[in-house]
């Protein structure tokens, strides 16, 4: 870990300004990912702006019947909130499928959205990685890749987004609210929040330096049955191999997003429109153009099978 | 005491304390955080400096240059040593690999430098400033590819066996057998994944060195480190009173002990350091992966006529093979046998001991083969094993097993598990969306006899103190030693203090190879006999008739409190157990049956073990609570072997990619279902005066195969490559709806 300075922010705008004004500055909230990365010197911030004292930890109803989740609401609080459990069950299910109780107590909503990838080569600081050292190359291509992405990748990066909560937020059409260093705010649709690697895998989201996530908003409840099925090699405390978040309606329509298959939660609206025709049709469209490795090609049939399981659950 | 003839009746047979379910006497210290571990010896060492090891980033080649200048300028840094500053240090006991010194790199993450700093964070940060230049060669790390370069190899722990172990005429019998099987199985590399990493705190006083370390066998560490440093054994004190798991990883001295000692010598400060997880996976030892070919020939009524077992293995030059064929030598009868191993050179972490070395991977394969054969024969898998039981060593039929109750293990297991409810046709049992399968396997592991010493002192206050360099690696050694002393001296166990893991105490067997409990308690038994004689002499009682019970010594009509013997000063019994030829005359081994029920999601192929049962024949059970813990821990490890554990090697660079506990998945609580353990508890008078046998490894033997066989029963898919992950099932599973 490199030495760093530290301050506590007084307001969201002040926090944004503090990070923007110092090169190498970063926000810290729960720290469940950042601190690990700092120990490996994968992240080397020179200054940390601690946002935990900010008043961003409430869950409130919105005027249009939706829900606004403060950026600092912990995973535990969010998953156990009565309205979330009642109206947005896919979020609760996704969150409790992830990490451990201890981590969920510390991890925040915004921090979870911004967690970095879990590609083993991202952590192997002696080897090339375009996310860690832009332009150095991708060691994962041609390496051990069972857990990595099968679609949305580029020749520069095949890391997957390993999150659970973000997959659920994606099917709910959540919006990420931010404040920029100049005090202005904006709302970013969740579908635009995680970027594909393309030519610049190191750029993972559209935030400008210092831009702080303040909340995540959910539109009014979509109804239907809510599902999150996470497939993994062991029953708990493991990243997904494939996950499926779905909201299914009685008429056979619904929304579907896949986790751990792509650099972002993978939802293709044209594919989910095929739900009435069955999981195979959905997956065929959702994964059209996929470029899996020999080690992770099984993720595509697994995605179909997992969706079939979810659809069967929805019918039951 | 030399144990050369089978034990007769002795004081242990009273079983007033031994054999009772005493809770572990060190438990309160462990759960309250007051048991001192090697990295936390705040009680012994104040103001230590911190070490951090830099590992090589090539797997094979030479270090040309290491630049430590920037690290030396970093805040708090006291020293930076490199491997180029030293000649190669002598490898330790049972290992071929030197841990430091010289330019040669033989595996990834081999220690090339040590930073010592005032704080842990300073040492770690400075380590990032060290750069190295290498001359690297392409690493050999693909076992299948290196197969053509493999050479026939002997069994390190079975030196009396021929390299190619043939009995009868295998080829002819196999060719003539009406029912045959010929399959290939693979087991992957495993890492021990113990909770506590290797760690050492080292301090010099003049030319005397003390290390507080995490060691399974204190004397092996002492001898290895003394030899590496070139100091007299007497000048090295090793303390390892508490160990957070080892599973074989801590049998051998690792770089932490050597480098902490070097760092302390250079900085003239106590130095503590721990091995980072990546350095443990890549630079510690591993259970080496195998590629096994098994050929079985049988009569139609299920009698094995031919057993062929070949295992290919890879290791560093000069290192030994994982003896996967070892259990096959003694498990089942068959007149024609052909067993052999070949060893290729691989530039990976040294393959070496991990819980049930040889037996675990051997049975992972062999016990699937038996399941396959049973199906071909149309014979129940339990029955097939019963029909092929042997009470003698197939190589030397006059050599009998000292006690072998494998058939009883199988029968009791089948009965308790409800095996009769299993449907032999695969895929025919369901529970909702889950496919249900039951599987079983037999287990086998040798019982090893190792000399072991102990000292017991009757204190003036009537308490007893036991001292031995024996270790408790989480197994319950403290407790069973207290029970042994209490039984022998006729007092309650709470009158006994047990002190372990100090090289200044009498040398013991140590913990490993499931030889710890039986030998260490036997060594203490011997010491207690000596103390009993001293007590009788002091009290003027006839040692031939004196009984020790209820806190008293009783002889004829005299009954004297034991404590009275020490009123004039403490009395000491100090002895060791050594063994005659009973293990040559008899095969001494432990046996088990493993049963598992698994559910396989017919949609996703996810596998969840639903219940497990082990029935174990391991002689007398010294403490049913700690013994059960050993067994269920081993069964848990077996679930890992079956379903998830594998070191994934990057063949381009020659390192294990999943080199920490995040990437190397072992079972978590949610993976582990109801586990039942039955001990047959047949005391074995041939094994030792305790009549106990090893218990730490038999619980693992056969577990993975039982689960593999259950997966087959559930799905009809036979996976012969461990671990059985869902991707190996999916393309063969029908589409669910």
Tab-separated table of C-alpha atoms in Angstrom, chain B residues 207-418:
chain	number	residue	atom	x	y	z
B	207	UNK	CA	24.612	-17.511	18.480
B	208	UNK	CA	21.398	-18.968	19.808
B	209	UNK	CA	18.238	-18.717	17.775
B	210	UNK	CA	14.628	-19.122	18.801
B	211	UNK	CA	11.836	-19.405	16.294
B	212	UNK	CA	8.147	-19.344	17.050
B	213	UNK	CA	6.688	-21.010	14.049
B	214	UNK	CA	3.836	-23.058	12.695
B	215	UNK	CA	5.203	-26.574	12.475
B	216	UNK	CA	3.575	-29.976	12.445
B	217	UNK	CA	6.769	-31.754	13.451
B	218	UNK	CA	8.980	-29.571	15.603
B	219	UNK	CA	12.098	-31.708	15.294
B	220	UNK	CA	11.945	-31.754	11.495
B	221	UNK	CA	11.814	-27.973	11.449
B	222	UNK	CA	14.585	-27.714	13.982
B	223	UNK	CA	16.878	-30.090	12.134
B	224	UNK	CA	16.121	-28.566	8.736
B	225	UNK	CA	16.662	-24.990	9.825
B	226	UNK	CA	19.778	-25.777	11.851
B	227	UNK	CA	21.265	-27.560	8.842
B	228	UNK	CA	20.358	-24.718	6.484
B	229	UNK	CA	21.867	-22.102	8.770
B	230	UNK	CA	24.826	-24.275	9.669
B	231	UNK	CA	24.233	-23.990	13.388
B	232	UNK	CA	24.162	-26.704	15.995
B	233	UNK	CA	20.728	-28.121	16.754
B	234	UNK	CA	21.310	-27.284	20.404
B	235	UNK	CA	21.503	-23.622	19.482
B	236	UNK	CA	18.090	-23.593	17.898
B	237	UNK	CA	14.883	-23.587	19.875
B	238	UNK	CA	11.629	-24.112	18.039
B	239	UNK	CA	8.290	-23.334	19.642
B	240	UNK	CA	5.001	-24.239	18.034
B	241	UNK	CA	2.388	-24.587	20.750
B	242	UNK	CA	-0.593	-23.739	18.531
B	243	UNK	CA	-1.029	-24.364	14.834
B	244	UNK	CA	-3.904	-23.205	12.704
B	245	UNK	CA	-4.058	-26.224	10.452
B	246	UNK	CA	-1.404	-27.774	8.292
B	247	UNK	CA	-2.671	-30.768	6.311
B	248	UNK	CA	0.926	-31.604	5.471
B	249	UNK	CA	1.988	-28.135	4.353
B	250	UNK	CA	3.677	-27.535	7.688
B	251	UNK	CA	5.541	-30.808	7.851
B	252	UNK	CA	8.370	-29.088	6.063
B	253	UNK	CA	10.308	-25.975	6.824
B	254	UNK	CA	9.345	-23.220	4.407
B	255	UNK	CA	10.907	-19.909	3.473
B	256	UNK	CA	9.271	-18.094	6.387
B	257	UNK	CA	11.468	-19.845	8.954
B	258	UNK	CA	14.685	-19.472	6.998
B	259	UNK	CA	14.144	-15.876	5.959
B	260	UNK	CA	12.871	-14.677	9.319
B	261	UNK	CA	16.061	-16.119	10.823
B	262	UNK	CA	18.280	-14.472	8.211
B	263	UNK	CA	16.449	-11.179	8.541
B	264	UNK	CA	16.783	-11.256	12.300
B	265	UNK	CA	20.473	-11.986	12.059
B	266	UNK	CA	21.121	-9.116	9.680
B	267	UNK	CA	18.981	-6.540	11.479
B	268	UNK	CA	19.813	-7.751	15.002
B	269	UNK	CA	16.132	-7.504	15.712
B	270	UNK	CA	13.457	-10.128	16.175
B	271	UNK	CA	11.760	-10.478	12.799
B	272	UNK	CA	8.395	-11.936	12.027
B	273	UNK	CA	6.986	-12.808	8.695
B	274	UNK	CA	4.290	-14.816	7.074
B	275	UNK	CA	4.050	-16.279	3.611
B	276	UNK	CA	1.538	-14.499	1.425
B	277	UNK	CA	-1.081	-16.875	0.056
B	278	UNK	CA	0.289	-16.739	-3.512
B	279	UNK	CA	3.688	-17.797	-2.214
B	280	UNK	CA	2.075	-20.701	-0.406
B	281	UNK	CA	0.247	-21.973	-3.485
B	282	UNK	CA	3.105	-21.425	-5.910
B	283	UNK	CA	6.055	-21.809	-3.598
B	284	UNK	CA	4.877	-24.052	-0.817
B	285	UNK	CA	4.086	-27.654	-1.510
B	286	UNK	CA	1.139	-29.053	-3.379
B	287	UNK	CA	-0.661	-32.332	-3.683
B	288	UNK	CA	0.525	-33.149	-7.163
B	289	UNK	CA	-2.021	-33.927	-9.842
B	290	UNK	CA	-2.135	-37.390	-11.354
B	291	UNK	CA	-3.185	-39.107	-14.543
B	292	UNK	CA	-4.097	-42.647	-13.656
B	293	UNK	CA	-4.927	-45.663	-15.780
B	294	UNK	CA	-6.831	-48.398	-14.046
B	295	UNK	CA	-7.483	-51.808	-15.526
B	296	UNK	CA	-9.605	-54.338	-13.713
B	297	UNK	CA	-10.474	-57.856	-14.690
B	298	UNK	CA	-13.131	-59.812	-12.853
B	299	UNK	CA	-15.073	-63.034	-12.965
B	300	UNK	CA	-18.786	-62.735	-13.629
B	301	UNK	CA	-19.501	-63.235	-9.965
B	302	UNK	CA	-17.399	-60.209	-9.157
B	303	UNK	CA	-14.058	-61.573	-8.038
B	304	UNK	CA	-11.152	-59.477	-9.139
B	305	UNK	CA	-8.605	-61.515	-11.044
B	306	UNK	CA	-6.440	-58.675	-12.339
B	307	UNK	CA	-5.644	-55.237	-11.023
B	308	UNK	CA	-3.589	-52.823	-13.097
B	309	UNK	CA	-2.939	-49.356	-11.781
B	310	UNK	CA	-0.539	-46.875	-13.283
B	311	UNK	CA	-0.146	-43.333	-12.091
B	312	UNK	CA	1.646	-40.541	-13.913
B	313	UNK	CA	2.784	-37.661	-11.823
B	314	UNK	CA	4.968	-34.610	-12.230
B	315	UNK	CA	7.374	-32.951	-9.870
B	316	UNK	CA	10.556	-30.975	-9.592
B	317	UNK	CA	13.705	-32.808	-10.495
B	318	UNK	CA	14.793	-34.917	-7.543
B	319	UNK	CA	11.399	-34.827	-5.867
B	320	UNK	CA	9.141	-37.794	-5.332
B	321	UNK	CA	5.964	-39.108	-6.878
B	322	UNK	CA	2.529	-38.925	-5.314
B	323	UNK	CA	2.040	-42.606	-4.508
B	324	UNK	CA	-1.457	-42.969	-5.892
B	325	UNK	CA	-0.952	-46.710	-6.290
B	326	UNK	CA	-0.148	-47.208	-2.607
B	327	UNK	CA	-3.671	-48.109	-1.453
B	328	UNK	CA	-4.152	-50.440	-4.420
B	329	UNK	CA	-1.428	-52.698	-3.070
B	330	UNK	CA	-3.449	-53.664	-0.043
B	331	UNK	CA	-7.056	-52.740	-0.600
B	332	UNK	CA	-8.491	-55.739	-2.451
B	333	UNK	CA	-7.430	-59.241	-3.188
B	334	UNK	CA	-6.566	-60.316	-6.734
B	335	UNK	CA	-3.936	-62.832	-7.798
B	336	UNK	CA	-2.587	-60.851	-10.751
B	337	UNK	CA	-1.416	-57.316	-10.283
B	338	UNK	CA	0.617	-54.725	-12.097
B	339	UNK	CA	1.171	-51.466	-10.273
B	340	UNK	CA	3.574	-48.749	-11.308
B	341	UNK	CA	4.238	-45.051	-11.372
B	342	UNK	CA	6.038	-42.730	-13.710
B	343	UNK	CA	7.279	-39.284	-12.892
B	344	UNK	CA	7.738	-36.352	-15.237
B	345	UNK	CA	9.635	-33.172	-14.496
B	346	UNK	CA	7.461	-30.129	-13.892
B	347	UNK	CA	8.511	-26.620	-12.946
B	348	UNK	CA	5.751	-26.144	-10.407
B	349	UNK	CA	5.693	-25.934	-6.628
B	350	UNK	CA	7.110	-29.099	-5.153
B	351	UNK	CA	4.654	-31.963	-5.021
B	352	UNK	CA	4.773	-33.273	-1.484
B	353	UNK	CA	2.647	-34.470	1.396
B	354	UNK	CA	-0.937	-33.442	1.766
B	355	UNK	CA	-3.439	-35.224	3.971
B	356	UNK	CA	-3.518	-38.913	3.025
B	357	UNK	CA	-0.736	-38.569	0.462
B	358	UNK	CA	-1.017	-41.298	-2.133
B	359	UNK	CA	-4.233	-42.728	-0.753
B	360	UNK	CA	-6.379	-39.670	-1.353
B	361	UNK	CA	-5.781	-39.247	-5.100
B	362	UNK	CA	-5.342	-42.974	-5.626
B	363	UNK	CA	-8.731	-43.746	-4.142
B	364	UNK	CA	-10.323	-40.820	-5.942
B	365	UNK	CA	-9.665	-42.813	-9.099
B	366	UNK	CA	-9.712	-46.414	-7.954
B	367	UNK	CA	-12.999	-46.211	-6.132
B	368	UNK	CA	-14.703	-44.775	-9.201
B	369	UNK	CA	-13.290	-47.700	-11.147
B	370	UNK	CA	-14.827	-50.109	-8.645
B	371	UNK	CA	-18.180	-48.379	-9.061
B	372	UNK	CA	-17.901	-48.731	-12.806
B	373	UNK	CA	-16.973	-52.379	-12.508
B	374	UNK	CA	-19.907	-53.014	-10.185
B	375	UNK	CA	-22.245	-51.609	-12.770
B	376	UNK	CA	-20.726	-53.718	-15.535
B	377	UNK	CA	-21.148	-56.788	-13.357
B	378	UNK	CA	-24.617	-55.895	-12.214
B	379	UNK	CA	-23.439	-56.296	-8.642
B	380	UNK	CA	-24.127	-53.827	-5.878
B	381	UNK	CA	-21.044	-51.669	-5.285
B	382	UNK	CA	-21.040	-52.489	-1.577
B	383	UNK	CA	-21.242	-56.193	-2.300
B	384	UNK	CA	-18.461	-56.011	-4.893
B	385	UNK	CA	-16.113	-54.586	-2.324
B	386	UNK	CA	-17.112	-57.166	0.252
B	387	UNK	CA	-16.435	-59.984	-2.212
B	388	UNK	CA	-12.945	-58.692	-2.808
B	389	UNK	CA	-11.895	-58.126	0.749
B	390	UNK	CA	-8.561	-59.585	1.720
B	391	UNK	CA	-7.324	-60.364	5.191
B	392	UNK	CA	-3.733	-60.741	3.990
B	393	UNK	CA	-1.185	-58.724	2.077
B	394	UNK	CA	-1.669	-59.874	-1.525
B	395	UNK	CA	2.102	-59.736	-2.055
B	396	UNK	CA	2.915	-61.812	1.049
B	397	UNK	CA	-0.133	-63.864	1.958
B	398	UNK	CA	1.405	-64.971	5.247
B	399	UNK	CA	1.380	-61.382	6.378
B	400	UNK	CA	-2.036	-60.711	7.856
B	401	UNK	CA	-3.698	-57.439	8.687
B	402	UNK	CA	-3.471	-56.723	12.393
B	403	UNK	CA	-7.118	-55.793	12.376
B	404	UNK	CA	-9.186	-55.239	9.280
B	405	UNK	CA	-12.904	-54.635	9.516
B	406	UNK	CA	-13.543	-53.143	6.115
B	407	UNK	CA	-16.440	-55.508	5.518
B	408	UNK	CA	-18.056	-54.375	8.742
B	409	UNK	CA	-17.515	-50.736	7.706
B	410	UNK	CA	-19.297	-51.474	4.453
B	411	UNK	CA	-22.155	-53.392	6.031
B	412	UNK	CA	-22.741	-50.977	8.883
B	413	UNK	CA	-22.512	-48.069	6.467
B	414	UNK	CA	-25.022	-49.532	4.041
B	415	UNK	CA	-27.410	-50.241	6.893
B	416	UNK	CA	-27.090	-46.822	8.552
B	417	UNK	CA	-27.218	-44.892	5.319
B	418	UNK	CA	-30.263	-46.661	3.945
